[in-house]
Coordinates of C-alpha atoms in Angstrom, one line a residue:
Chain A
M1 CA -209.3 -2.4 -153.3
E2 CA -206.1 -0.5 -153.2
K3 CA -206.9 3.2 -152.7
D4 CA -205.0 6.5 -151.9
A5 CA -207.7 8.6 -150.3
T6 CA -211.2 8.2 -149.1
L7 CA -214.1 10.7 -149.5
D8 CA -216.9 9.7 -147.1
T9 CA -220.2 11.7 -148.3
K10 CA -222.7 9.3 -146.2
G11 CA -225.7 11.5 -145.2
L12 CA -225.3 13.9 -148.2
M13 CA -227.5 13.9 -151.0
C14 CA -227.6 15.0 -154.8
P15 CA -225.6 17.6 -155.8
M16 CA -223.2 17.2 -152.8
P17 CA -221.3 14.0 -153.2
I18 CA -220.8 15.0 -156.9
V19 CA -219.7 18.6 -155.9
Q20 CA -217.4 17.1 -153.1
L21 CA -215.8 14.8 -155.3
A22 CA -214.8 17.2 -157.9
K23 CA -213.0 19.0 -155.3
K24 CA -211.5 16.2 -153.7
V25 CA -210.0 15.1 -157.1
K26 CA -208.6 18.4 -157.8
E27 CA -206.4 17.8 -154.9
M28 CA -205.3 14.3 -156.1
R29 CA -202.5 13.3 -158.3
P30 CA -203.0 11.4 -161.7
G31 CA -203.2 7.8 -161.4
Q32 CA -204.0 7.9 -157.5
V33 CA -207.2 6.0 -156.6
L34 CA -210.1 7.6 -154.7
E35 CA -212.7 5.6 -152.8
L36 CA -215.9 7.4 -152.3
V37 CA -218.4 6.2 -150.1
A38 CA -221.9 7.7 -150.6
D39 CA -225.6 6.6 -149.5
D40 CA -227.4 8.9 -151.7
V41 CA -229.3 6.4 -154.2
G42 CA -228.7 8.9 -157.1
A43 CA -225.1 8.4 -156.4
K44 CA -225.3 5.0 -158.1
E45 CA -226.1 6.7 -161.5
D46 CA -224.4 10.2 -161.0
V47 CA -221.0 8.8 -160.1
P48 CA -220.5 6.9 -163.3
A49 CA -222.0 9.7 -165.5
W50 CA -219.6 12.2 -163.7
C51 CA -216.9 9.8 -164.6
S52 CA -217.6 9.6 -168.3
R53 CA -218.0 13.4 -168.7
T54 CA -214.7 14.1 -166.8
G55 CA -212.6 11.3 -168.1
H56 CA -211.7 9.9 -164.6
Q57 CA -211.9 6.4 -164.6
L58 CA -214.3 4.2 -162.3
V59 CA -212.2 1.2 -161.8
G60 CA -214.6 -0.5 -159.5
S61 CA -217.7 -0.4 -157.2
E62 CA -219.5 -2.1 -154.7
Q63 CA -222.8 -1.7 -152.7
D64 CA -223.4 -3.0 -149.1
G65 CA -226.9 -2.5 -148.2
K66 CA -227.5 1.2 -148.7
I67 CA -223.7 2.0 -148.8
L68 CA -222.1 2.8 -152.0
R69 CA -218.6 2.5 -152.8
F70 CA -216.8 3.8 -155.7
Y71 CA -213.1 3.7 -156.8
I72 CA -211.9 6.4 -159.3
K73 CA -208.6 6.6 -160.6
V74 CA -207.9 10.3 -161.1
K75 CA -206.9 11.2 -165.0
Chain B
M1 CA -214.2 23.1 -176.3
A2 CA -215.6 22.9 -173.0
D3 CA -219.3 21.7 -172.7
K4 CA -221.7 24.6 -171.9
L5 CA -225.0 24.7 -170.1
S6 CA -227.2 27.9 -169.9
M7 CA -230.3 28.4 -167.6
V8 CA -233.1 30.9 -167.6
V9 CA -234.6 31.5 -164.1
S10 CA -237.7 33.6 -164.6
E11 CA -239.6 32.9 -161.2
G12 CA -238.1 34.1 -157.5
S13 CA -239.7 31.1 -155.3
F14 CA -237.3 28.9 -153.1
D15 CA -237.7 25.9 -155.7
K16 CA -236.8 27.8 -158.7
A17 CA -233.9 29.5 -156.9
M18 CA -232.4 26.1 -155.8
M19 CA -233.0 24.0 -158.9
P20 CA -230.2 26.1 -160.9
L21 CA -228.0 25.9 -158.1
I22 CA -228.0 22.3 -157.9
L23 CA -227.9 21.8 -161.7
G24 CA -225.3 24.4 -161.9
T25 CA -222.8 23.2 -159.4
T26 CA -223.3 19.7 -160.7
A27 CA -222.4 20.7 -164.2
A28 CA -219.4 22.9 -163.1
A29 CA -218.4 19.8 -161.1
M30 CA -218.4 17.8 -164.5
G31 CA -216.2 20.5 -165.8
T32 CA -219.1 22.2 -167.7
E33 CA -219.2 26.0 -168.3
V34 CA -222.3 27.5 -166.8
H35 CA -224.4 30.4 -167.5
V36 CA -227.4 31.3 -165.7
F37 CA -229.7 34.2 -166.7
Y38 CA -232.4 35.7 -164.2
T39 CA -234.9 37.4 -165.4
F40 CA -238.5 38.9 -164.2
F41 CA -239.2 37.7 -160.6
G42 CA -235.8 35.5 -161.1
T43 CA -234.0 38.9 -160.9
K44 CA -234.6 39.3 -157.1
L45 CA -232.7 35.9 -156.4
L46 CA -229.5 37.9 -157.3
T47 CA -229.9 40.6 -154.6
K48 CA -228.2 41.0 -151.1
G49 CA -229.7 39.2 -148.3
V50 CA -232.5 37.6 -150.3
K51 CA -234.3 34.9 -148.5
P52 CA -236.4 32.8 -151.2
K53 CA -239.7 31.5 -150.1
L54 CA -241.8 28.6 -151.4
P55 CA -244.9 29.5 -153.5
G56 CA -248.3 30.1 -152.1
M57 CA -249.3 28.9 -148.8
M58 CA -246.5 26.4 -149.3
R59 CA -244.2 29.6 -147.9
L60 CA -244.9 28.8 -144.2
F61 CA -242.8 25.6 -144.9
T62 CA -240.0 27.2 -146.4
G63 CA -238.2 26.7 -143.1
M64 CA -238.5 23.3 -142.8
F65 CA -237.3 22.6 -146.4
V66 CA -234.2 24.8 -145.6
G67 CA -233.5 22.5 -142.7
R68 CA -234.1 19.4 -144.4
M69 CA -231.6 20.6 -147.3
K70 CA -229.2 21.5 -144.5
K71 CA -229.2 17.9 -143.0
V72 CA -228.2 16.6 -146.7
G73 CA -225.6 19.1 -147.1
I74 CA -227.0 21.6 -149.2
P75 CA -226.2 25.2 -147.9
E76 CA -228.5 28.0 -147.3
Y77 CA -229.5 29.9 -150.5
T78 CA -227.0 32.7 -150.3
E79 CA -224.2 30.6 -149.2
F80 CA -225.1 28.0 -152.1
V81 CA -224.8 30.9 -154.6
K82 CA -221.3 31.7 -153.2
Q83 CA -220.4 28.2 -153.6
A84 CA -221.5 27.9 -157.0
M85 CA -219.7 31.2 -157.8
D86 CA -216.4 29.9 -156.7
M87 CA -216.8 26.7 -158.7
G88 CA -217.1 28.9 -161.7
V89 CA -220.9 29.2 -162.1
N90 CA -221.7 32.4 -163.8
F91 CA -224.7 34.6 -162.7
Y92 CA -226.2 37.0 -164.7
A93 CA -229.2 39.8 -164.0
C94 CA -231.4 40.9 -167.1
S95 CA -230.8 44.4 -167.5
T96 CA -234.2 45.6 -168.7
T97 CA -235.9 43.5 -165.6
M98 CA -233.7 45.0 -163.3
G99 CA -235.8 48.4 -164.0
L100 CA -238.8 46.8 -163.9
M101 CA -238.2 44.9 -160.7
G102 CA -236.5 48.0 -159.0
V103 CA -233.3 46.4 -158.6
Q104 CA -230.2 48.5 -158.7
E105 CA -226.6 47.3 -159.6
S106 CA -225.8 48.1 -156.1
D107 CA -228.3 45.7 -154.6
L108 CA -226.7 42.9 -156.6
M109 CA -224.7 40.3 -155.0
P110 CA -220.8 40.6 -155.4
G111 CA -219.9 38.5 -158.6
V112 CA -223.3 39.0 -160.4
K113 CA -223.0 40.5 -163.7
V114 CA -225.7 42.6 -165.8
L115 CA -226.3 41.2 -169.3
G116 CA -228.7 41.8 -172.0
A117 CA -230.8 39.4 -173.9
A118 CA -228.5 39.4 -177.1
A119 CA -225.4 38.6 -174.9
F120 CA -227.2 35.8 -173.1
L121 CA -228.7 34.3 -176.3
K122 CA -225.3 34.3 -177.7
L123 CA -224.2 32.3 -174.7
A124 CA -227.2 30.1 -175.0
G125 CA -226.5 29.6 -178.8
E126 CA -222.8 28.2 -177.9
S127 CA -224.5 25.7 -175.4
N128 CA -225.1 22.2 -175.8
V129 CA -227.9 22.3 -173.2
S130 CA -230.1 25.1 -172.4
L131 CA -232.7 24.8 -169.7
F132 CA -235.6 27.2 -168.8
I133 CA -236.6 27.3 -165.2
G134 CA -239.9 29.1 -164.4

């Protein structure tokens, strides 16, 4: 999937992936797509929940073993 | 209007110290306004240089917990409070228990506000989520 930036949070656990995600998105422009990479099992539900609360759009996600990839379009 | 989360922390142990920080930073990251009110033994958690320990015999394992949390990106307690403040989380010390616990305003970490019960209850009343951590 096309992306403008990547945030790798592998090794970090809740709440850090979400905390870093919120910071990263603030640095980006509306319409840009951020790829978030995580291996915290909690991220699977946390990232969609964060997106629905903040209004940033989750445009895709994939899982490769323990590695989760989310594609978030900045609001 | 923004969502609002309010929490009361009444215990001063490591676990009770970390929970409002984890929930608070997450909520702030979700665009929620966060208010945390520390009372009774919780008040000590807002003093400068505090190093909360796990409760009872578990206190001996606090260092191990801190180390494990560090490995997954969670900072040490005081640093985590600062990070939460930077994200806009509001920290309040209960004015009455400050007296009971012998905590002076000058003992509090910079950025902590002193609040009475009525003022906190007003914030709690405006919140969509209120949690008690004790």
